[in-house]
Coordinates of C-alpha atoms in Angstrom, one line a residue:
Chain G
X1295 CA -24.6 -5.0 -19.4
X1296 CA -23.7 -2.8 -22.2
X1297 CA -19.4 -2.5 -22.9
X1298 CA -17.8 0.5 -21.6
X1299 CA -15.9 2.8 -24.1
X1300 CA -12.1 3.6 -22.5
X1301 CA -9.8 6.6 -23.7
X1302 CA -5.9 6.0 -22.7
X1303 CA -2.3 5.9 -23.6
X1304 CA -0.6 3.3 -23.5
X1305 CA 3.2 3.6 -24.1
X1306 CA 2.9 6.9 -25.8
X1307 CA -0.2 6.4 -28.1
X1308 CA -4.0 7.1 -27.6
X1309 CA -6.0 4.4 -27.3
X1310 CA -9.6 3.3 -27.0
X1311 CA -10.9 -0.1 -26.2
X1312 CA -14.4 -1.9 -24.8
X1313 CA -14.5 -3.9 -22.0
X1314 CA -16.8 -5.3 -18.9
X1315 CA -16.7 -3.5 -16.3
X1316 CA -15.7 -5.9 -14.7
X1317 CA -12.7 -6.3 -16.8
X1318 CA -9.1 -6.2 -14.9
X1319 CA -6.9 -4.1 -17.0
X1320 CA -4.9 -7.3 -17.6
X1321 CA -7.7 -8.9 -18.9
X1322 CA -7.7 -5.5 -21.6
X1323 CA -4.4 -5.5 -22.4
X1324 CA -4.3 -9.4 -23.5
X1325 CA -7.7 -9.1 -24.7
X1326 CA -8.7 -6.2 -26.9
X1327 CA -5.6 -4.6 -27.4
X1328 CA -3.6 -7.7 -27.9
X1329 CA -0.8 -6.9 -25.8
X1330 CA 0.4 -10.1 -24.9
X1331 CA 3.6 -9.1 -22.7
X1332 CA 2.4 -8.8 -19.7
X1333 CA 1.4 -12.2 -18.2
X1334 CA -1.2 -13.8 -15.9
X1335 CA 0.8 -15.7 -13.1
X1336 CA -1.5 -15.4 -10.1
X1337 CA -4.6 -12.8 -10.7
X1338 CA -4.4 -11.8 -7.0
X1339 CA -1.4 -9.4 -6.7
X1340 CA 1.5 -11.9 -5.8
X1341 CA 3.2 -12.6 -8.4
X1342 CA 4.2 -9.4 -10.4
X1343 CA 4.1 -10.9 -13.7
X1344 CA 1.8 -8.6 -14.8
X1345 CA 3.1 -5.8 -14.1
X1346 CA 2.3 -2.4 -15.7
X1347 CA 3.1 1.6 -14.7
X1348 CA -0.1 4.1 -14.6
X1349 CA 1.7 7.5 -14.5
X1350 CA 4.7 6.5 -13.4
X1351 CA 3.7 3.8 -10.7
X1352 CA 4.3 0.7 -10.7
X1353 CA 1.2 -1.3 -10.2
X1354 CA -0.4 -5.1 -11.0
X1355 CA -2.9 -4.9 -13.8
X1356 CA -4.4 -8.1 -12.5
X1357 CA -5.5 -5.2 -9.3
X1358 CA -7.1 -2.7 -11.5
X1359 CA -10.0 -2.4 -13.2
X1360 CA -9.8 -1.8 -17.0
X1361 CA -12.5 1.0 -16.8
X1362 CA -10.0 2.7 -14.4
X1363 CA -7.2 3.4 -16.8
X1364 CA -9.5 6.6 -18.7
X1365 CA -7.1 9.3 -18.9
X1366 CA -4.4 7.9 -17.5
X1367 CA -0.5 6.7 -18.7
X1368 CA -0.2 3.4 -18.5
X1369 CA 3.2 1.7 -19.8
X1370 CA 3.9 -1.9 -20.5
X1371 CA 6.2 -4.5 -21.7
X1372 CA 5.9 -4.0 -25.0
X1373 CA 6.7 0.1 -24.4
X1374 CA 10.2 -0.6 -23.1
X1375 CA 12.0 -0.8 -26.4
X1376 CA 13.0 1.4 -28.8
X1377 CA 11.8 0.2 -31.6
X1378 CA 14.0 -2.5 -32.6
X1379 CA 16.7 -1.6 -30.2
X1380 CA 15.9 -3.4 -26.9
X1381 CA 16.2 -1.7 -23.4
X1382 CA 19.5 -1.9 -21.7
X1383 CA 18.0 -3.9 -19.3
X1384 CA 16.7 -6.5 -21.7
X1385 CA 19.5 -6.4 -23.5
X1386 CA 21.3 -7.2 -20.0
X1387 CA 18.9 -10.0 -19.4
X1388 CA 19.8 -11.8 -22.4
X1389 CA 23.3 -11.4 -21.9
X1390 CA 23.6 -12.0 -18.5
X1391 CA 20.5 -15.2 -18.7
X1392 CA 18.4 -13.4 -16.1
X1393 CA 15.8 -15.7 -16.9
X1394 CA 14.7 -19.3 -17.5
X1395 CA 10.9 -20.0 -18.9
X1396 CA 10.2 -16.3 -19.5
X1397 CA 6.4 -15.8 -17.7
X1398 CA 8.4 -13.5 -14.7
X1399 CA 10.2 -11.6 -17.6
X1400 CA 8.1 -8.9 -18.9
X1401 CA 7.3 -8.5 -15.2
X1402 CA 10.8 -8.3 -13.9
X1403 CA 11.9 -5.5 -16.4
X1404 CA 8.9 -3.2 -15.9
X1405 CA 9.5 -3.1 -12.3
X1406 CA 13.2 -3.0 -12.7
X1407 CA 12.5 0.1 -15.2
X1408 CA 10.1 2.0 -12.8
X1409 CA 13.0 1.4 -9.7
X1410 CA 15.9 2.8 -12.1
X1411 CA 13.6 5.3 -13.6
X1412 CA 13.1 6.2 -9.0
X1413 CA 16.4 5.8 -8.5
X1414 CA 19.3 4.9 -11.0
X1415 CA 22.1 3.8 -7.7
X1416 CA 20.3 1.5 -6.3
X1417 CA 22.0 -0.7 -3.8
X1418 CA 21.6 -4.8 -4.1
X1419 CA 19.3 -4.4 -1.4
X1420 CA 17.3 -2.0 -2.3
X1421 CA 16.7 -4.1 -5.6
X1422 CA 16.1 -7.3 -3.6
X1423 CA 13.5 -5.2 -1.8
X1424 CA 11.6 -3.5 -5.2
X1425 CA 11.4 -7.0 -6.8
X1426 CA 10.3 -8.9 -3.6
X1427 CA 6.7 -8.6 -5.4
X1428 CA 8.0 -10.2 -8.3
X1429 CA 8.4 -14.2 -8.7
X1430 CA 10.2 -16.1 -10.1
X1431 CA 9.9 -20.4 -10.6
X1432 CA 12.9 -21.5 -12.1
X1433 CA 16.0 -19.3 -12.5
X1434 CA 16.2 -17.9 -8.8
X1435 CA 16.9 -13.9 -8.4
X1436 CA 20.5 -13.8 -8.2
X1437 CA 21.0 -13.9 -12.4
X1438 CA 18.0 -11.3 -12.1
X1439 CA 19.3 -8.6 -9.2
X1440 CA 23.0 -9.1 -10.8
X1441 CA 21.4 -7.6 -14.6
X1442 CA 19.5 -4.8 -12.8
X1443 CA 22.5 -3.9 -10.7
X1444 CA 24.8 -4.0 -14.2
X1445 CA 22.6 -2.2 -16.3
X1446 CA 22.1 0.6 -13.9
X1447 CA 26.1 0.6 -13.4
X1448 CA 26.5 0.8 -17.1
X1449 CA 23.5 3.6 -17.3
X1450 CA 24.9 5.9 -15.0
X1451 CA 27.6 5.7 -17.0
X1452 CA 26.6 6.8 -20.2
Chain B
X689 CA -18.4 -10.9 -11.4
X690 CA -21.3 -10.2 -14.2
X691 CA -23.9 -7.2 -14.2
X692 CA -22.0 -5.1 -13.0
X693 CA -22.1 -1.1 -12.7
X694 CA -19.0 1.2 -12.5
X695 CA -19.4 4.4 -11.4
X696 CA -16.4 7.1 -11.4
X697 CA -18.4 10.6 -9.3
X698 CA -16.2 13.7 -9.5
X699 CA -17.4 14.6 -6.0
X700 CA -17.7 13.5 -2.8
X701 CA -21.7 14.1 -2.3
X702 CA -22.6 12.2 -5.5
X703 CA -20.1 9.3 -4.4
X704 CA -22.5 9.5 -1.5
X705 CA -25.6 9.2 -2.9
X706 CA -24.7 6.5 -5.5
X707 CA -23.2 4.4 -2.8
X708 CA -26.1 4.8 -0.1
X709 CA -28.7 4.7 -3.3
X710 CA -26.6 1.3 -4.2
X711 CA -27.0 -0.5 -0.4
X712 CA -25.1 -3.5 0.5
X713 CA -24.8 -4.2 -3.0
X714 CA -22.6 -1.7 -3.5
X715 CA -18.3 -1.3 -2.8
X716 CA -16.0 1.2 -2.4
X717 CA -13.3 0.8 -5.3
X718 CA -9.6 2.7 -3.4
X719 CA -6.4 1.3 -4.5
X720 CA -8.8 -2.2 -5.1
X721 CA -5.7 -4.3 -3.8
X722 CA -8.0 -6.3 -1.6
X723 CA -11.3 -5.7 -3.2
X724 CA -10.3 -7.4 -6.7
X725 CA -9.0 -10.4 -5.2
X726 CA -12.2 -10.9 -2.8
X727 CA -14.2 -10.5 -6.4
X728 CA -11.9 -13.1 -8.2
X729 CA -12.2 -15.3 -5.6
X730 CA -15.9 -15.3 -5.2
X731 CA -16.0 -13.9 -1.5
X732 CA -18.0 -10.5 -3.0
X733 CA -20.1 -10.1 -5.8
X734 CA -21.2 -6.4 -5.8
X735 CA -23.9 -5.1 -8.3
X736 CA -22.1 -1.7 -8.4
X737 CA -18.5 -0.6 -7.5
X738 CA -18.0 3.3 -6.8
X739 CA -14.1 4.4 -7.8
X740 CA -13.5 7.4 -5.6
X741 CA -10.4 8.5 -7.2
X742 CA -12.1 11.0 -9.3
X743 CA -12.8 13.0 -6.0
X744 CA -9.9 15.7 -5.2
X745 CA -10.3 15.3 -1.8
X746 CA -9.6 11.9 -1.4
X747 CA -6.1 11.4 -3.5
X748 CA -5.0 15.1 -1.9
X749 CA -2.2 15.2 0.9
X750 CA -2.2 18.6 2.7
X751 CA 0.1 20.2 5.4
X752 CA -2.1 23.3 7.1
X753 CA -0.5 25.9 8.6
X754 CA -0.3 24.2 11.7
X755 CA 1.5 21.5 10.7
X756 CA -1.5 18.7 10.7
X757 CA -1.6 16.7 7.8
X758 CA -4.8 15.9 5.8
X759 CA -4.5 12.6 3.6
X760 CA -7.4 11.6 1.3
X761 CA -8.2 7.8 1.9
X762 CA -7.8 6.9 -2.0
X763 CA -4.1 8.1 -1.5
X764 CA -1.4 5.0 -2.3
X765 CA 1.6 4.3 0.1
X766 CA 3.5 5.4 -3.4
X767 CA 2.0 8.6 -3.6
X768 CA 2.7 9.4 0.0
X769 CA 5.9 8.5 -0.4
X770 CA 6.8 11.0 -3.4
X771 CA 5.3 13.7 -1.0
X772 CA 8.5 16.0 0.1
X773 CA 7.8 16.4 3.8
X774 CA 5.1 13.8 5.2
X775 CA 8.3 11.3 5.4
X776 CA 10.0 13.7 7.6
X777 CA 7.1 14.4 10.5
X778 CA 5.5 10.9 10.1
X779 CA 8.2 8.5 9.6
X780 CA 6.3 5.9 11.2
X781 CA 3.0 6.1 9.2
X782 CA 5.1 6.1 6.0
X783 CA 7.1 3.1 6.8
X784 CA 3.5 1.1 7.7
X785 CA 2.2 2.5 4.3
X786 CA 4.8 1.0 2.6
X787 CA 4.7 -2.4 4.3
X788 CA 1.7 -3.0 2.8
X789 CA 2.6 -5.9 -0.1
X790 CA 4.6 -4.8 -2.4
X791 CA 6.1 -2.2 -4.7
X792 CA 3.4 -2.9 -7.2
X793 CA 0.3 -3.5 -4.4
X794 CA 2.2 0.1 -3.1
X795 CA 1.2 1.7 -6.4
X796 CA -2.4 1.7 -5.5
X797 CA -3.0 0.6 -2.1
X798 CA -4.6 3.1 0.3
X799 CA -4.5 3.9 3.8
X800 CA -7.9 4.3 3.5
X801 CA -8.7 1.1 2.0
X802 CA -6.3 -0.6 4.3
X803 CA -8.2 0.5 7.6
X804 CA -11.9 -0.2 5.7
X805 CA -10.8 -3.9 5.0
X806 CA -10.9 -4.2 8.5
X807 CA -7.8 -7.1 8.4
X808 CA -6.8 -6.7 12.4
X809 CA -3.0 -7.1 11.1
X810 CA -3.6 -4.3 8.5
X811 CA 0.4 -2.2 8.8
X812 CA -1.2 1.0 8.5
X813 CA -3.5 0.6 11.2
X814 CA -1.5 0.5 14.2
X815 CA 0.9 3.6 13.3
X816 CA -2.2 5.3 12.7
X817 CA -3.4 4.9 16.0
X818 CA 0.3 5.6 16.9
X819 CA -0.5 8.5 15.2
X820 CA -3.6 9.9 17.2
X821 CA -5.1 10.2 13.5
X822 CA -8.5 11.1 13.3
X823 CA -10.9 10.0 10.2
X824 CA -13.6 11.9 8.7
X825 CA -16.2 10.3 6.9
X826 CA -19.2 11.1 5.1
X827 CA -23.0 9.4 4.3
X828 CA -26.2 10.6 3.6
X829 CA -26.4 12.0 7.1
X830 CA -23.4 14.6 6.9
X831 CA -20.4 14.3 8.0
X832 CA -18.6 13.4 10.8
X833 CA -15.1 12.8 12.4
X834 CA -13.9 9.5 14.7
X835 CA -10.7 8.2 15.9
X836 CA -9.0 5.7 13.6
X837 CA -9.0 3.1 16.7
X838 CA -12.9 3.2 16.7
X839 CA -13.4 2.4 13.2
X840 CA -12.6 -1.7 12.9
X841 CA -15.3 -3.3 14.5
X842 CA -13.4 -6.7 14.2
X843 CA -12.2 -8.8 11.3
X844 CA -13.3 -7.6 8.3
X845 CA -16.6 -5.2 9.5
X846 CA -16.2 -1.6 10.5
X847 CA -18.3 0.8 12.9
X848 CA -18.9 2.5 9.7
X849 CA -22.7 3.1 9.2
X850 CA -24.3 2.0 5.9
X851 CA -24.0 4.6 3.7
X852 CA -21.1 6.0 4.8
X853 CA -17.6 6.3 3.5
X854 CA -14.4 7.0 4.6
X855 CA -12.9 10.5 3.2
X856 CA -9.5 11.4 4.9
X857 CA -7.3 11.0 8.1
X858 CA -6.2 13.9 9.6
X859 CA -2.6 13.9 11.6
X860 CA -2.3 16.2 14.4
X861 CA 0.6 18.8 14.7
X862 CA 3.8 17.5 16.2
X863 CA 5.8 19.3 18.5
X864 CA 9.1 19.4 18.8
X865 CA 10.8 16.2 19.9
X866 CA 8.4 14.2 18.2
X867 CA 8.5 11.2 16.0
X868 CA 6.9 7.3 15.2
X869 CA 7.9 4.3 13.9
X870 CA 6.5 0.8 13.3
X871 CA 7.6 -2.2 13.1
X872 CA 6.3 -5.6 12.6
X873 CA 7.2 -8.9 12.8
X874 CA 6.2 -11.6 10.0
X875 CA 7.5 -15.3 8.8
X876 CA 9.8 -13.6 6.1
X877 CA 11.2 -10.0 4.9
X878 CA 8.3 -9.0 2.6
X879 CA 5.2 -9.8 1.4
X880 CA 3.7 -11.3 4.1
X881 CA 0.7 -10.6 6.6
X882 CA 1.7 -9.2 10.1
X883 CA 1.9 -11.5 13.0
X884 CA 2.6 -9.0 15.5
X885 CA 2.4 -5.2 14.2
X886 CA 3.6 -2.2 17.0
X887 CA 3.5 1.4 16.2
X888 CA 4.7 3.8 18.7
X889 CA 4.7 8.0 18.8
X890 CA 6.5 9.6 21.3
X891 CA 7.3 13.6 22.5
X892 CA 10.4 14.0 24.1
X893 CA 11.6 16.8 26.0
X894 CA 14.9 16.7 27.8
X895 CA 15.6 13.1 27.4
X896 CA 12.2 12.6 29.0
X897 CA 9.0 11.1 27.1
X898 CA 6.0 14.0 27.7
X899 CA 3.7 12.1 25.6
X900 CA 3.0 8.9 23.9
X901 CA 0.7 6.5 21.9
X902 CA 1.0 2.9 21.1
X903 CA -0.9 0.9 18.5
X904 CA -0.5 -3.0 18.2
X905 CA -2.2 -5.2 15.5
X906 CA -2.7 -8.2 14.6
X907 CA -2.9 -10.0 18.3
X908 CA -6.8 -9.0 18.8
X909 CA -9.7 -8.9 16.5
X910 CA -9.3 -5.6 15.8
X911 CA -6.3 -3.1 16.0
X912 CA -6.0 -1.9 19.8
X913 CA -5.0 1.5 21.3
X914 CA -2.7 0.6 24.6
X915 CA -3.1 3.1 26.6
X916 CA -1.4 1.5 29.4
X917 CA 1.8 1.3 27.7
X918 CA 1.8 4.4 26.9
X919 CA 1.3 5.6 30.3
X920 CA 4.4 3.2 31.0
X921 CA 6.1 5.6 28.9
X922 CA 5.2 8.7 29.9
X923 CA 7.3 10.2 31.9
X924 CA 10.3 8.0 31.9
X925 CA 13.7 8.5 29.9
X926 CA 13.0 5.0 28.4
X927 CA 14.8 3.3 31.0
X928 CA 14.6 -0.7 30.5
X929 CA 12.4 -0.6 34.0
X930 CA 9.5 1.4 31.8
X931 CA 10.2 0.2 28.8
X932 CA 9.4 -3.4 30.3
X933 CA 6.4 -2.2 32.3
X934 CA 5.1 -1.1 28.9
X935 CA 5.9 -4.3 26.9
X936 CA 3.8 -6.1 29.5
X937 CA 1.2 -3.8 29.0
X938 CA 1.0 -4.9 25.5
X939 CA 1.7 -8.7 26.0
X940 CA -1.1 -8.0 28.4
X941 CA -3.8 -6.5 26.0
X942 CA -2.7 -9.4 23.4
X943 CA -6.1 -11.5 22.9
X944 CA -4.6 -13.6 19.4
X945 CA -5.6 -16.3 17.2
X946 CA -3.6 -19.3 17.1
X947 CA -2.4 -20.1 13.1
X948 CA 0.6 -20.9 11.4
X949 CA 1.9 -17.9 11.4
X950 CA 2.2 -17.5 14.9
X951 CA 1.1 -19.3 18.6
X952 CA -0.6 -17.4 20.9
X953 CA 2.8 -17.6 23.6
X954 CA 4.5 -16.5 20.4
X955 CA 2.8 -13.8 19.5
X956 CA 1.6 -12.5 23.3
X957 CA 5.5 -12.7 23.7
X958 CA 6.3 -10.9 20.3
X959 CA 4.0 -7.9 20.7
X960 CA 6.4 -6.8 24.4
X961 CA 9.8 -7.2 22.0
X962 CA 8.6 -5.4 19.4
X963 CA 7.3 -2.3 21.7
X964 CA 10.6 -1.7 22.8
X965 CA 12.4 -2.4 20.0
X966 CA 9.7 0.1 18.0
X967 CA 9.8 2.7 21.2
X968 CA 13.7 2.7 20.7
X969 CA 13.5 3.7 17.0
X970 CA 10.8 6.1 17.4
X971 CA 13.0 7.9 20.5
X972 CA 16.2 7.7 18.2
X973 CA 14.1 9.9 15.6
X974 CA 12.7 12.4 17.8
X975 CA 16.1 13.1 19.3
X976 CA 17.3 13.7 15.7
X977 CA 20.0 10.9 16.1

């Protein structure tokens, strides 16, 4: 079966890539386009770890073929910083240790990004809720929810 | 998961043709929550996958001028969510939608998908019946409309015929006093599978119900309509007398699997508790309280 040719953007820039069709738009982003932030925890939708936006939504890229992402946005990981200044939000994980071996990570922020992004007051359970698809092995979620809900406190008040 | 074909059609009749042209080799691709894990895992192998998304009709939501919604099947609980005013008429449906894994499954999951799977605890399923939704679909024969509770044939098959696929649900007008909600009941808060799932829409006129519909799911093989519950209903001004009457009614039609998510006492009981607890909600809503 002969590659398919893809036309996207990811974070901002046009891109083009090969792939199976077969391919799971994870499988593209570590693969071809060497973008090695978003992680494989579980490959069936559990786990958030790989979590990506396609215009604007927050979705799995372990869910979605690779072929799918032709003219669309798509948005990961390694789009969250600005250059070499970090995302309030990973700057808030660092300082606040919102995490322990790092495979939840990239995960966490990009679904923490798209809920502030939805809505920048969120309460602590609304945050509970939008990261319930999101695990975590080792540090627990209360390090975690306490940086979101800190880092949306100190964006609404900028 | 090798040799195979993608296609993306821009409109519904050549989704139809590739698909029926394709045979039982061949899958709908949706939101592809459920149909890349059964890949991964081996369950299906399909020789050509048909994304539908391409095709207007199926990511559209419309409100006609008579107040009936229209939602393409390829639409995610996300999507439905952003819209300005389904939330208001169809609380219900919305909150079912977005039971459905989570935030991230959300972001492409469809309704459409979710009834096609044919899971009898799918979330969307019984607030659809709820609902009194009706489902157009399309094959190489035309086209043609059915009621949502006549689609799931049981666990995992639907009455759909070969060739065919589904296109859009269409949501009645609502008259005044009218509202929904579902509720459902699993081992934890999120990201879990139904145990017992209720759905109830209700009219209400002058503190008196004038018309109902329950959906239950997740305690048969497929999703049931309980029609006598909602004749339970019917009538009354929710007094704990009907609303009993009608939670028999749908510990009655309970016909469930035994699993370690539930006992068959457990969940036959569970379905009853939920109805009024979801009947209450759904009353609270079309009162405007």
């Amino acid at each position: 079966m002969a590659k398919v040719h893809v036309t996207t953007t990811i974070n901002g820039e046009p891109m083009e890539f090969l792939c199976e069709p077969s391919d799971t738009m994870l499988d593209a982003l570590r693969g071809p386009l060497a973008l090695t932030g978003s992680k494989e925890g579980c490959a069936s939708g559990d786990c958030g770890a790989c979590s990506i936006t396609v215009d604007d939504r927050l979705v799995c890229s372990c869910l979605m073929l690779a072929v799918e992402s032709q003219d669309h946005e798509i948005r990961t990981i390694e789009g969250l910083a600005n250059g070499e200044h970090l995302h309030p939000l990973q700057q808030k994980f660092l300082e606040m240790a919102a995490l322990q071996c790092g495979i939840c990570t990239s995960g966490m922020l990009v679904a923490s990004d798209a809920l502030l992004r939805k809505n920048p007051d969120p309460s602590e359970e609304e945050v509970r809720f939008w990261l319930a698809g999101n695990l975590c092995r080792c540090t627990g979620y209360d390090k975690i929810v306490r940086a979101v809900m800190e880092t949306a406190a100190e964006m609404r008040a900028q | 998961m090798t040799e195979l074909r993608y296609l993306a059609p821009g409109t519904l009749d050549e989704a139809v043709g590739a698909f029926a042209k394709a045979g039982s080799a061949a899958r709908i691709l949706a939101g592809g929550t459920d149909l890349l894990v059964q890949m991964r895992s081996g369950v299906l192998k399909p020789a050509v996958i048909v994304d539908i998304k391409k095709i207007p009709e199926m990511t559209a939501i419309e409100q006609a001028a008579d107040g009936s919604f229209r939602i393409g099947a390829a639409v995610s609980g996300m999507a439905l969510a952003e819209h300005r005013s389904f939330g208001k008429v169809w609380p219900g449906v919305l909150e079912a939608v977005n039971l459905i894994g989570s935030k991230q499954v959300q972001g492409r999951a469809s309704a459409g998908g979710n009834l096609c799977n044919g899971s009898p605890a799918g979330d969307s399923v019984p607030a659809m019946v709820a609902a009194g939704a009706i489902v157009t679909v399309q094959g190489p024969e035309g086209r043609r409309e059915l009621k949502v509770e006549d689609v799931p044939a049981g666990p995992g098959r639907t009455n759909l015929k070969p060739g065919e696929i589904l296109v859009s649900f269409t949501l009645p007008p609502r008259p005044r006093g009218s509202s929904d909600a579902y509720l459902r009941m699993i081992p934890r808060t999120e990201m879990d599978i139904a145990v017992v799932g209720v759905g109830v829409s209700l009219t209400i006129k002058d503190g008196a119900v004038t018309a109902a519909r329950v959906g239950l799911g997740a305690v048969a093989p497929t999703v049931l309509l309980v029609e006598d519950a909602a004749k339970a209903l019917i009538g009354s001004k929710l007094d704990a007398a009907a609303l009993a009457k009608a939670a028999s009614a749908c510990s009655a039609a309970c016909r469930p699997i035994d699993d370690k998510r539930g006992t068959i006492a457990y969940r036959t009981r569970v379905a009853g508790v939920l109805l009024k607890r979801t009947a209450a909600i759904a009353a609270e809503r079309a009162q405007g309280k």
